[in-house]
Amino acid sequence: MNEARLTEKLSVLADAAKYDVSCASSGSSRSNHNGGLGNASKMGICHSYTSDGRCVSLLKILLTNHCIFDCAYCVSRRSNDVRRAAFTVQEVVDLTMNFYRRNYIEGLFLSSGIFKDADTTMERLVRVAKELRTVHKFNGYIHLKTIPGASEALIHEAGLWADRLSINIEIPSDAELQRVAPEKTHEQAIKPMRYLHKTIVGLKEERAVVKRAPLFAPAGQSTQLIVGATPDSDHTILGLAHGLYQQQGLRRVYYSGYVPISTDVRMPATGSTPMVRENRLYQSDWLLRFYGFSVEDLLTPEQPDLDLDLDPKTAYALRHPELYPVEVNEAPPEMLLRVPGIGQKSVRLILQARRHGRVRMEHLQRMGVVLKRARYFLSFSGTAHALVHRPDRLRPQLIAPLRQKAAQLDLFA
Amino acid sequence: MRPTWLGMNARHYVYDGSWPGLLTVVFTLFNEKRPALSVVRDRLLVTDLFHDIREVVTDEASATRVQGSARSLLGARRMRDLWTCHLAERADVDRLLVEFLTIAFTGGGVNDTRDVTVLGLRQWRKHVSHEKHQMEAFVRFQENTDGVWTSTIAPAYDVLPLIATHFRKRYPDMEWVIADKLRGYGLYHRNGQVLPVRFVHEKEPLLPAPHIEAAKNESAYVALWKTYFRSVDIPERRNLKLQMQHMPKRHWKHMVEMVAGG
């Protein structure tokens, strides 16, 4: 092993891959059936955390950062003057196996610049996965990037070896994408997504009947949207995400706050996208997927951006005073879920408790309900907070504790 | 403790800290109709002069009876949850467990999520499971010249019995040892069998035999992992508080990427 060369490549190709925020190693189910190495745990595991508090779960690297494209938002774009490097298939396999054996990682997330054409790049990614699975009996998690424009045969083969496949849409509207990445369109990303979705659904149905039908991308597909690099509104972003969940059956949409890494003139001269916005988008995404909210509940064309001062559920509650208070001892679960500070676990606990008697405020506190938000929107056997129908006066109350917290954080920063 | 239970009749129970031991406490408590003020593992912890102390000797037959009837009331999954809580090795948890089994055997609401005991144990199950999950994540193996992969941990709770299955399924082709430095024992795996092992040197459990050392490429892979770890950081977003919240500092000395040097 040439350690010095490998170190150089690893630092270049890990650094270039880190702006892809997807880190999940969950949602798969691959058991160790061949006495080889590893398995994919349903829950996913974060093996370490970087100094910015992000999870390190997978060995996330590019095969190469040589790229024939020139997308303004990307560090690896052709016209950018950065160090270039490329791994061999064997090097990636060795690193993955050896990191995995030491329990450093859950698996591999392999992406790449397009170094010659789409098919050549995709073929190389597939070869890494195939070698890990067949030669080395590796059953850990593999996430491969789908390269837009690659042939369906190659994309299909990728699905046979990988747990998850992803293709990044990056720029939320087609018009903006054309401006910053003239060589790309949304359709190029959606087309392979559609193919994979069809195949995943098809093979799943087959597996239900024929147990030995092959695993095909058991952890599904994901994508990433860059936030704040273009003037696209939160309404555009969430609308797109919602469509992707509905039509392409995506497991996850990731939102990546734009870090101004680029000095390309096509990019806005703004500072970093506030972390809060990224956070609010994730909260909204969660409400869409698990809390029965629709995009229209959260945003409208007239009010196209999320409130940065309040979480989206609290903001919703303040816009709809007519729906509150929600009676703890009577309300159906879907209404309890619309109360700020009450999550799915709390709802389950409340329903269980109701079978035994009246539920009071102190019980909720013990269950872990966030009362500093929930108490304004609930009633207990008919008794509600005095301000429940005064959103104008509630708003400052709900923001104030957050402001204080922020001020304290500043003090210690 | 439930106020209705208390009175001069109540006393302190001392037991050996084992799960059958705790079940024997429950057996004794019902048999002799004397409720528990506290349940401790060391007699010296009881400083109360006004109540009796009962030292319970673990009895497998009584424990099995309690286990059997509790399982038929609560189900296997709930029993596993209680056993998980017990691995916290804390007197307050032991008391909650005895209280909870008392509720179960007297026909009380074991699913009443308004109850302090029910919710308290729920919390503790979460704490212990969380520690288990973290240990599955933070174990770092080192390869040695004798072909054995070794790792040292210092978990807050006695989670080795909980993580054995995970590592057996994940690394079936490796011979490995995970040593709990605080409790002086470990797990040893070979060919799909996991055995508990005690260590001669409790303070330095993995002190190797003189002729054994780290395998040839070990330091290179540690260095490469550190390189990787440094490269994926985004310094503009530094948030050490968040990092420590996810990865408590007490684990750092056993994680190669958090140890200085290289």
XYZ file of C-alpha atoms in Angstrom:
675
model
C 0.000 0.000 0.000
C 1.321 3.426 -0.951
C 0.068 5.302 2.079
C 1.205 8.781 1.040
C -0.521 8.635 -2.361
C -3.666 7.176 -0.863
C -3.743 9.879 1.819
C -3.478 12.575 -0.847
C -6.302 11.061 -2.912
C -8.500 10.514 0.098
C -8.228 14.084 1.297
C -9.039 15.496 -2.162
C -11.875 13.116 -2.966
C -13.516 13.155 0.471
C -13.350 16.941 0.575
C -15.036 17.164 -2.843
C -17.805 14.755 -1.771
C -18.727 16.417 1.501
C -21.195 18.899 0.025
C -23.553 16.044 -0.633
C -25.372 16.068 2.677
C -27.004 12.666 2.440
C -25.576 10.485 5.188
C -28.306 7.966 5.809
C -27.391 4.318 6.158
C -30.902 3.338 7.150
C -33.897 1.808 5.476
C -32.173 -1.207 4.029
C -32.383 -4.822 5.054
C -29.473 -6.924 3.945
C -28.513 -9.775 6.191
C -25.188 -11.560 6.297
C -26.264 -14.701 4.478
C -22.899 -15.786 3.066
C -20.646 -15.741 6.131
C -18.871 -12.725 4.642
C -18.500 -9.263 6.079
C -21.219 -7.062 7.497
C -24.922 -6.429 7.167
C -27.139 -3.400 6.665
C -28.977 -2.410 9.815
C -32.543 -1.187 9.378
C -31.997 1.767 11.692
C -28.708 3.004 10.303
C -25.759 3.877 12.521
C -23.766 7.089 12.855
C -20.232 6.001 13.681
C -18.811 9.415 14.401
C -19.606 13.135 14.350
C -17.577 15.932 12.773
C -16.839 19.165 14.599
C -19.849 20.753 12.870
C -22.058 18.088 14.460
C -22.845 16.130 11.305
C -23.071 12.379 11.338
C -20.348 10.238 9.753
C -21.940 6.999 8.696
C -20.527 6.080 5.319
C -17.186 6.424 3.579
C -18.392 9.205 1.315
C -15.998 9.826 -1.571
C -15.820 10.632 -5.241
C -14.207 8.101 -7.535
C -12.714 11.119 -9.281
C -13.254 14.878 -9.290
C -12.277 15.200 -12.953
C -15.434 16.455 -14.631
C -16.421 17.433 -18.156
C -19.315 19.579 -16.869
C -19.147 23.146 -15.686
C -21.991 23.624 -13.174
C -21.575 26.947 -11.407
C -22.597 25.629 -7.955
C -20.129 22.735 -7.920
C -16.523 22.741 -6.606
C -15.470 20.129 -9.117
C -16.657 22.070 -12.185
C -14.334 22.021 -15.185
C -13.356 25.679 -15.020
C -12.509 25.618 -11.294
C -8.828 25.510 -10.425
C -8.639 22.694 -7.853
C -6.406 19.680 -7.282
C -7.690 16.668 -9.211
C -7.352 13.010 -8.276
C -8.823 9.595 -9.081
C -9.086 6.339 -7.153
C -8.655 2.945 -8.741
C -11.435 0.428 -8.196
C -9.095 -1.624 -6.007
C -8.264 1.340 -3.758
C -11.919 2.077 -3.045
C -12.602 -1.588 -2.330
C -9.621 -1.822 0.065
C -10.553 1.322 1.978
C -14.170 0.231 2.342
C -13.297 -3.266 3.551
C -10.677 -2.095 5.998
C -12.688 0.787 7.449
C -15.693 -1.482 7.800
C -13.764 -4.221 9.609
C -12.622 -1.651 12.168
C -16.245 -0.573 12.715
C -15.505 2.956 11.439
C -18.335 2.943 8.870
C -21.662 1.429 7.836
C -20.599 1.223 4.226
C -19.716 3.172 1.103
C -21.294 6.196 -0.573
C -19.656 6.483 -3.962
C -20.178 9.375 -6.314
C -18.083 10.752 -9.139
C -17.354 13.571 -11.521
C -18.219 12.675 -15.118
C -14.728 11.957 -16.347
C -15.308 10.821 -19.917
C -18.949 10.204 -20.569
C -21.916 9.050 -18.499
C -21.625 5.347 -19.317
C -17.889 5.058 -18.608
C -18.389 6.751 -15.234
C -21.421 4.685 -14.294
C -19.685 1.477 -15.353
C -16.795 2.218 -13.006
C -19.122 2.896 -10.049
C -21.001 -0.318 -10.719
C -17.752 -2.254 -10.901
C -16.736 -1.127 -7.396
C -20.066 -2.264 -5.957
C -20.032 -5.546 -7.842
C -16.521 -6.369 -6.701
C -17.388 -5.620 -3.073
C -20.482 -7.808 -3.215
C -19.155 -10.752 -5.201
C -15.386 -11.013 -4.696
C -15.314 -9.767 -1.090
C -18.746 -10.938 0.129
C -19.440 -7.475 1.499
C -22.980 -7.088 2.891
C -22.622 -3.570 4.293
C -24.477 -0.550 2.955
C -23.684 0.751 -0.514
C -25.050 4.008 -1.857
C -24.245 4.766 -5.492
C -24.826 7.913 -7.460
C -26.846 7.440 -10.619
C -25.127 9.303 -13.433
C -27.641 11.167 -15.642
C -27.460 9.917 -19.212
C -26.103 6.466 -18.314
C -27.719 3.518 -20.089
C -30.645 1.730 -18.462
C -28.702 -1.529 -18.459
C -25.981 -0.003 -16.276
C -28.475 1.724 -13.995
C -30.271 -1.572 -13.603
C -27.064 -3.326 -12.643
C -26.324 -0.614 -10.092
C -29.677 -1.410 -8.469
C -28.714 -5.055 -8.137
C -25.580 -4.295 -6.078
C -26.464 -1.103 -4.225
C -28.783 -0.498 -1.279
C -29.587 3.039 -2.308
C -29.291 5.027 -5.501
C -29.479 8.770 -5.738
C -29.448 11.407 -8.354
C -29.210 15.020 -7.314
C -31.546 17.588 -8.800
C -29.590 20.325 -6.970
C -31.325 23.412 -8.386
C -35.050 23.469 -7.468
C -36.409 25.043 -10.668
C -35.608 24.116 -14.242
C -35.244 27.749 -15.314
C -32.601 28.477 -12.684
C -30.839 25.210 -13.445
C -30.517 26.178 -17.121
C -28.893 29.426 -16.053
C -26.232 27.974 -13.687
C -25.724 24.618 -15.401
C -26.555 25.043 -19.086
C -25.637 21.416 -19.843
C -28.305 20.055 -17.498
C -32.101 19.806 -17.267
C -34.489 18.446 -14.661
C -35.677 15.844 -17.133
C -32.189 14.287 -17.279
C -32.433 13.571 -13.555
C -36.095 12.558 -13.507
C -35.786 10.026 -16.336
C -33.500 7.522 -14.553
C -35.463 8.158 -11.337
C -38.652 7.098 -13.080
C -36.979 3.993 -14.490
C -35.641 2.998 -11.059
C -38.977 3.651 -9.364
C -40.729 1.400 -11.855
C -38.162 -1.361 -11.367
C -38.147 -1.102 -7.553
C -41.936 -1.364 -7.412
C -41.987 -4.170 -9.970
C -39.377 -6.293 -8.227
C -40.965 -5.686 -4.853
C -44.215 -7.146 -6.129
C -42.282 -10.056 -7.579
C -40.534 -10.662 -4.257
C -43.885 -10.859 -2.554
C -44.639 -13.901 -4.707
C -41.193 -15.345 -5.492
C -39.001 -15.112 -2.399
C -35.791 -15.576 -4.394
C -36.319 -12.602 -6.688
C -33.199 -10.417 -6.382
C -32.871 -7.515 -3.952
C -33.050 -4.299 -5.928
C -32.028 -1.024 -4.246
C -33.798 -2.065 -1.003
C -33.197 1.356 0.553
C -34.778 3.128 -2.424
C -33.788 6.450 -3.949
C -32.966 9.901 -2.640
C -32.045 13.285 -4.034
C -30.609 16.602 -2.914
C -31.766 20.180 -3.455
C -29.445 23.124 -2.911
C -31.105 25.900 -0.944
C -30.185 29.549 -1.308
C -27.947 29.317 -4.360
C -30.794 30.528 -6.572
C -33.818 32.733 -5.820
C -36.208 29.726 -5.725
C -38.790 30.021 -2.944
C -39.530 27.480 -0.216
C -42.884 26.929 -1.940
C -41.075 25.835 -5.125
C -38.703 23.634 -3.119
C -41.342 21.861 -1.038
C -43.681 21.544 -4.015
C -40.930 19.765 -5.918
C -40.058 17.570 -2.943
C -43.689 16.616 -2.438
C -44.019 15.658 -6.103
C -40.891 13.513 -5.883
C -42.207 11.656 -2.847
C -45.569 11.089 -4.530
C -44.556 10.300 -8.097
C -41.053 8.845 -7.864
C -41.492 7.151 -4.486
C -38.328 8.771 -3.119
C -37.307 7.798 0.399
C -35.626 11.085 1.208
C -35.122 14.561 -0.182
C -32.109 16.314 1.321
C -31.827 20.080 1.571
C -28.339 21.504 1.450
C -27.887 25.114 2.517
C -25.603 26.667 -0.045
C -22.057 27.200 1.192
C -20.465 29.879 -1.019
C -17.635 27.703 -2.264
C -17.874 29.096 -5.719
C -16.495 32.323 -7.091
C -18.278 31.694 -10.362
C -19.939 34.888 -11.636
C -23.172 32.994 -12.353
C -23.720 32.503 -8.622
C -25.284 35.097 -6.313
C -22.864 37.111 -4.208
C -24.810 36.307 -1.044
C -23.387 34.958 2.176
C -24.070 31.487 3.494
C -27.705 30.387 3.514
C -28.916 30.629 7.097
C -28.832 27.238 8.781
C -32.297 28.041 10.118
C -33.795 27.924 6.646
C -32.328 24.489 5.991
C -33.677 23.370 9.363
C -37.188 24.765 8.681
C -37.284 22.910 5.366
C -36.428 19.624 7.073
C -39.147 20.259 9.665
C -41.678 20.932 6.898
C -40.558 17.866 4.964
C -41.214 15.823 8.102
C -44.694 17.333 8.476
C -45.472 16.439 4.862
C -44.353 12.850 5.192
C -45.461 11.832 8.666
C -47.949 14.371 10.028
C -50.538 14.529 7.275
C -49.787 18.137 6.270
C -50.042 19.285 2.660
C -47.795 21.847 0.962
C -50.778 24.246 0.907
C -51.111 23.915 4.696
C -47.586 25.254 5.076
C -47.115 27.692 2.194
C -49.055 29.533 -0.464
C -48.021 31.485 -3.580
C -48.789 34.660 -1.578
C -46.667 33.490 1.340
C -44.015 31.465 -0.464
C -41.318 31.309 2.230
C -41.215 29.671 5.638
C -41.208 31.756 8.791
C -37.637 31.652 10.106
C -38.681 32.712 13.616
C -41.135 29.874 14.202
C -41.181 26.178 13.400
C -43.654 25.390 10.597
C -46.181 23.657 12.838
C -46.359 26.555 15.280
C -46.649 28.972 12.340
C -49.537 26.867 10.982
C -51.294 26.873 14.357
C -51.074 30.658 14.559
C -52.560 31.027 11.060
C -55.475 28.735 11.993
C -56.745 29.768 15.443
C -60.179 28.358 14.498
C -58.812 24.765 14.789
C -57.680 25.181 18.392
C -57.827 24.433 21.297
C -57.490 20.687 20.769
C -59.045 18.715 23.630
C -56.477 16.291 25.022
C -59.116 13.887 26.326
C -61.280 13.762 23.194
C -59.429 14.772 20.042
C -58.636 12.240 17.302
C -54.936 11.432 16.810
C -54.615 13.434 13.598
C -55.669 16.615 15.459
C -53.301 15.914 18.360
C -50.534 15.665 15.742
C -51.327 19.230 14.673
C -50.494 20.610 18.090
C -47.058 22.275 18.263
C -44.833 20.421 20.722
C -46.649 17.097 20.364
C -44.970 14.443 18.251
C -45.949 10.970 17.162
C -44.601 9.312 20.289
C -46.516 11.673 22.544
C -49.719 11.017 20.619
C -49.299 7.287 21.173
C -48.736 7.840 24.905
C -51.741 10.134 25.189
C -54.072 7.664 23.454
C -52.837 4.887 25.712
C -53.296 7.017 28.835
C -56.849 8.023 27.858
C -57.963 4.428 28.255
C -57.096 4.665 31.953
C -58.639 8.016 32.860
C -58.481 11.792 32.403
C -55.191 13.198 31.160
C -53.878 16.338 32.845
C -51.114 18.833 32.094
C -48.675 17.203 34.536
C -49.059 13.871 32.734
C -48.095 15.478 29.439
C -45.015 16.970 31.023
C -43.916 13.515 32.182
C -44.555 12.091 28.716
C -42.110 14.574 27.251
C -44.544 16.918 25.492
C -42.954 20.332 24.878
C -45.387 22.292 27.022
C -43.851 25.683 26.371
C -45.433 25.433 22.926
C -48.246 22.885 23.389
C -49.953 24.532 26.384
C -51.341 27.440 24.297
C -53.109 25.114 21.882
C -54.617 22.477 24.155
C -57.595 22.205 26.423
C -57.852 19.864 29.389
C -61.407 18.710 30.074
C -62.573 22.028 28.641
C -60.025 24.383 30.212
C -57.869 26.174 27.638
C -55.200 28.879 27.683
C -56.617 32.421 27.702
C -54.666 33.425 24.596
C -55.655 30.493 22.408
C -57.557 32.733 19.964
C -55.125 35.636 20.062
C -52.353 34.700 17.577
C -51.190 38.332 17.567
C -50.295 38.078 21.262
C -49.126 34.469 21.146
C -46.569 35.061 18.440
C -44.206 37.205 20.528
C -44.604 34.758 23.454
C -43.593 31.838 21.287
C -40.645 33.628 19.740
C -39.277 35.181 22.939
C -37.870 32.035 24.583
C -36.089 31.165 21.346
C -34.533 34.615 21.120
C -33.253 34.338 24.674
C -31.722 30.991 23.899
C -30.045 32.367 20.801
C -28.621 35.256 22.806
C -27.195 32.855 25.373
C -25.581 30.781 22.655
C -23.956 33.905 21.224
C -22.508 34.701 24.603
C -20.706 31.389 24.816
C -19.743 31.133 21.163
C -43.019 4.501 46.295
C -46.808 4.424 46.402
C -47.790 6.214 49.640
C -50.398 3.543 50.475
C -47.591 1.047 50.724
C -45.475 2.822 53.250
C -45.445 2.496 57.004
C -43.179 1.031 59.667
C -43.785 -2.274 57.950
C -41.622 -1.258 54.981
C -37.921 -2.060 54.897
C -34.749 -1.901 52.811
C -33.770 -4.797 50.582
C -30.180 -5.712 49.805
C -29.356 -8.103 46.949
C -26.446 -9.228 44.777
C -27.226 -7.053 41.724
C -28.170 -9.944 39.419
C -31.467 -10.168 37.534
C -32.513 -13.406 39.322
C -31.516 -11.612 42.523
C -33.937 -8.782 41.827
C -36.712 -11.265 41.056
C -35.963 -12.990 44.365
C -36.434 -9.623 46.091
C -39.900 -9.391 44.523
C -40.644 -12.935 45.655
C -39.530 -12.197 49.213
C -41.461 -8.961 49.343
C -44.702 -10.714 48.463
C -43.999 -13.755 50.576
C -43.312 -11.761 53.712
C -45.728 -8.915 52.876
C -43.169 -6.204 53.651
C -42.932 -3.434 51.008
C -39.611 -1.962 49.850
C -38.296 1.431 50.918
C -35.248 0.903 48.764
C -33.505 -1.849 46.809
C -29.720 -1.656 46.944
C -26.730 -3.780 46.025
C -24.605 -2.892 49.047
C -25.705 -2.934 52.664
C -23.472 0.018 53.500
C -25.605 2.248 51.280
C -28.463 2.067 53.760
C -28.039 4.860 56.322
C -31.580 4.754 57.651
C -31.666 3.617 61.314
C -35.432 3.432 61.679
C -36.320 0.648 59.284
C -35.311 -2.975 58.957
C -32.862 -4.271 56.408
C -33.527 -7.557 54.678
C -30.616 -9.226 52.889
C -31.975 -11.404 50.123
C -30.032 -14.437 48.955
C -30.643 -15.114 45.272
C -32.745 -18.208 44.783
C -33.092 -19.554 41.245
C -36.355 -21.389 41.947
C -38.124 -18.287 43.325
C -36.691 -16.151 40.532
C -37.956 -18.551 37.881
C -41.438 -18.493 39.390
C -41.558 -14.695 39.413
C -40.143 -14.524 35.882
C -42.722 -17.032 34.631
C -45.795 -15.361 36.080
C -44.560 -11.877 35.143
C -44.017 -13.029 31.572
C -47.514 -14.428 31.311
C -48.900 -11.092 32.562
C -46.659 -8.774 30.551
C -45.372 -10.710 27.547
C -41.817 -11.525 26.484
C -41.088 -8.148 24.930
C -42.014 -6.208 28.042
C -39.884 -8.585 30.137
C -36.937 -7.885 27.895
C -37.525 -4.143 28.404
C -37.438 -4.610 32.183
C -34.249 -6.648 31.953
C -32.764 -3.905 29.765
C -33.570 -1.303 32.437
C -31.895 -3.478 35.049
C -28.615 -3.204 33.107
C -28.508 0.450 34.177
C -27.222 -0.919 37.511
C -28.829 1.862 39.537
C -30.688 1.737 42.833
C -33.434 4.106 41.630
C -34.072 1.868 38.612
C -34.096 -1.268 40.768
C -36.709 0.347 42.978
C -38.821 1.293 39.936
C -38.573 -2.298 38.695
C -39.763 -3.704 42.002
C -42.560 -1.147 42.078
C -43.571 -1.988 38.544
C -43.688 -5.731 39.177
C -45.730 -5.005 42.301
C -48.210 -3.056 40.177
C -48.336 -5.930 37.687
C -48.945 -8.601 40.338
C -51.614 -6.555 42.129
C -53.596 -5.985 38.937
C -52.602 -2.334 38.460
C -52.388 -0.370 35.196
C -49.105 -1.476 33.652
C -50.035 0.405 30.473
C -51.199 3.565 32.203
C -48.841 6.079 30.628
C -49.825 8.695 33.216
C -48.081 6.697 35.910
C -44.690 7.809 37.263
C -43.334 4.261 37.472
C -44.503 3.257 33.997
C -43.071 6.416 32.425
C -39.927 6.267 34.562
C -39.062 2.799 33.305
C -39.871 3.871 29.776
C -37.288 6.619 30.148
C -34.689 4.242 31.511
C -35.242 1.749 28.745
C -34.555 4.612 26.379
C -31.350 5.625 28.197
C -29.937 2.099 28.236
C -30.945 1.396 24.622
C -29.335 4.658 23.604
C -26.078 3.637 25.239
C -26.310 0.270 23.477
C -26.819 1.963 20.128
C -23.867 4.288 20.785
C -21.592 1.395 21.646
C -22.560 -0.365 18.424
C -21.433 2.811 16.701
C -18.331 3.802 18.682
C -16.518 0.470 19.094
C -13.206 0.703 17.215
C -11.450 -2.539 16.362
C -7.699 -2.890 16.054
C -6.200 -5.772 14.102
C -3.383 -7.636 15.880
C -0.614 -9.934 14.697
C -2.356 -12.954 16.229
C -5.364 -12.272 13.971
C -7.655 -11.141 16.797
C -9.510 -7.818 16.480
C -9.697 -5.999 19.801
C -11.617 -3.049 21.203
C -11.973 -1.345 24.591
C -15.078 0.537 25.710
C -16.303 2.229 28.886
C -20.096 2.319 28.638
C -22.229 4.085 31.235
C -24.408 0.980 31.623
C -23.687 -2.735 31.384
C -24.556 -3.018 27.685
C -22.277 -5.878 26.564
C -25.135 -8.433 26.807
C -27.188 -6.128 24.560
C -24.602 -5.591 21.817
C -23.360 -9.186 21.472
C -25.866 -10.166 18.778
C -25.193 -7.100 16.665
C -21.455 -7.744 16.474
C -21.870 -11.499 16.007
C -24.096 -10.926 12.978
C -21.922 -8.195 11.532
C -18.462 -9.742 11.876
C -19.035 -13.495 11.659
C -15.726 -14.104 9.867
C -13.584 -12.275 12.450
C -12.220 -13.379 15.805
C -12.894 -10.395 18.056
C -12.882 -9.157 21.641
C -14.824 -6.209 23.057
C -13.623 -5.329 26.551
C -15.614 -3.318 29.067
C -12.879 -1.498 30.926
C -15.146 -0.346 33.757
C -16.665 -3.726 34.553
C -13.592 -5.879 33.996
C -15.147 -8.307 31.540
C -15.611 -8.651 27.823
C -17.085 -10.549 24.907
C -15.007 -12.965 22.865
C -16.239 -14.113 19.468
C -15.091 -16.954 17.258
C -16.979 -18.947 14.604
C -20.396 -17.564 15.468
C -20.041 -18.166 19.238
C -19.886 -15.278 21.709
C -18.556 -15.971 25.195
C -18.160 -13.676 28.176
C -14.554 -13.497 29.366
C -12.955 -12.079 32.529
C -9.636 -10.272 32.427
C -6.551 -10.838 34.479
C -5.639 -7.160 34.541
C -8.911 -5.432 35.292
C -7.526 -1.929 34.759
C -5.868 -2.731 31.415
C -8.085 -5.514 30.078
C -6.439 -5.767 26.696
C -2.841 -5.714 27.834
C -1.469 -8.059 25.171
C 0.910 -10.937 25.576
C 4.480 -9.743 24.941
C 4.732 -11.231 21.468
C 1.463 -9.726 20.159
C 1.256 -6.305 18.577
C -0.823 -4.312 16.115
C -0.931 -5.824 12.625
C 1.301 -4.457 9.887
C -1.176 -2.127 8.178
C -3.042 -1.094 11.327
C -1.385 2.296 11.822
C -1.801 3.108 8.121
C -5.560 2.530 8.236
C -5.873 4.526 11.450
C -4.025 7.400 9.759
C -6.192 7.142 6.627
C -9.340 7.177 8.735
C -8.111 10.308 10.515
C -7.378 11.914 7.153
C -10.896 11.098 6.031
C -12.422 12.408 9.235
C -10.571 15.726 8.886
C -11.469 16.077 5.208
C -15.236 15.828 5.650
C -15.387 18.554 8.279
C -16.909 21.897 7.299
C -15.016 24.326 9.594
C -17.293 27.259 8.640
C -20.093 25.475 10.493
C -18.208 24.467 13.627
C -20.621 23.442 16.383
C -18.743 21.599 19.115
C -21.756 21.569 21.390
C -23.769 19.615 18.857
C -20.858 17.258 18.273
C -20.574 16.527 21.984
C -24.312 16.065 22.323
C -24.250 13.285 19.730
C -20.899 11.853 20.790
C -20.269 12.354 24.520
C -16.712 13.241 25.394
C -16.318 10.296 27.758
C -16.138 7.990 24.702
C -13.480 9.961 22.840
C -10.429 8.295 24.316
C -11.530 4.970 22.844
C -12.166 6.369 19.353
C -9.072 6.624 17.171
C -10.243 9.649 15.197
C -10.707 11.662 18.402
C -7.289 10.832 19.823
C -4.606 13.423 19.018
C -1.624 12.578 16.818
C -1.292 10.840 13.423
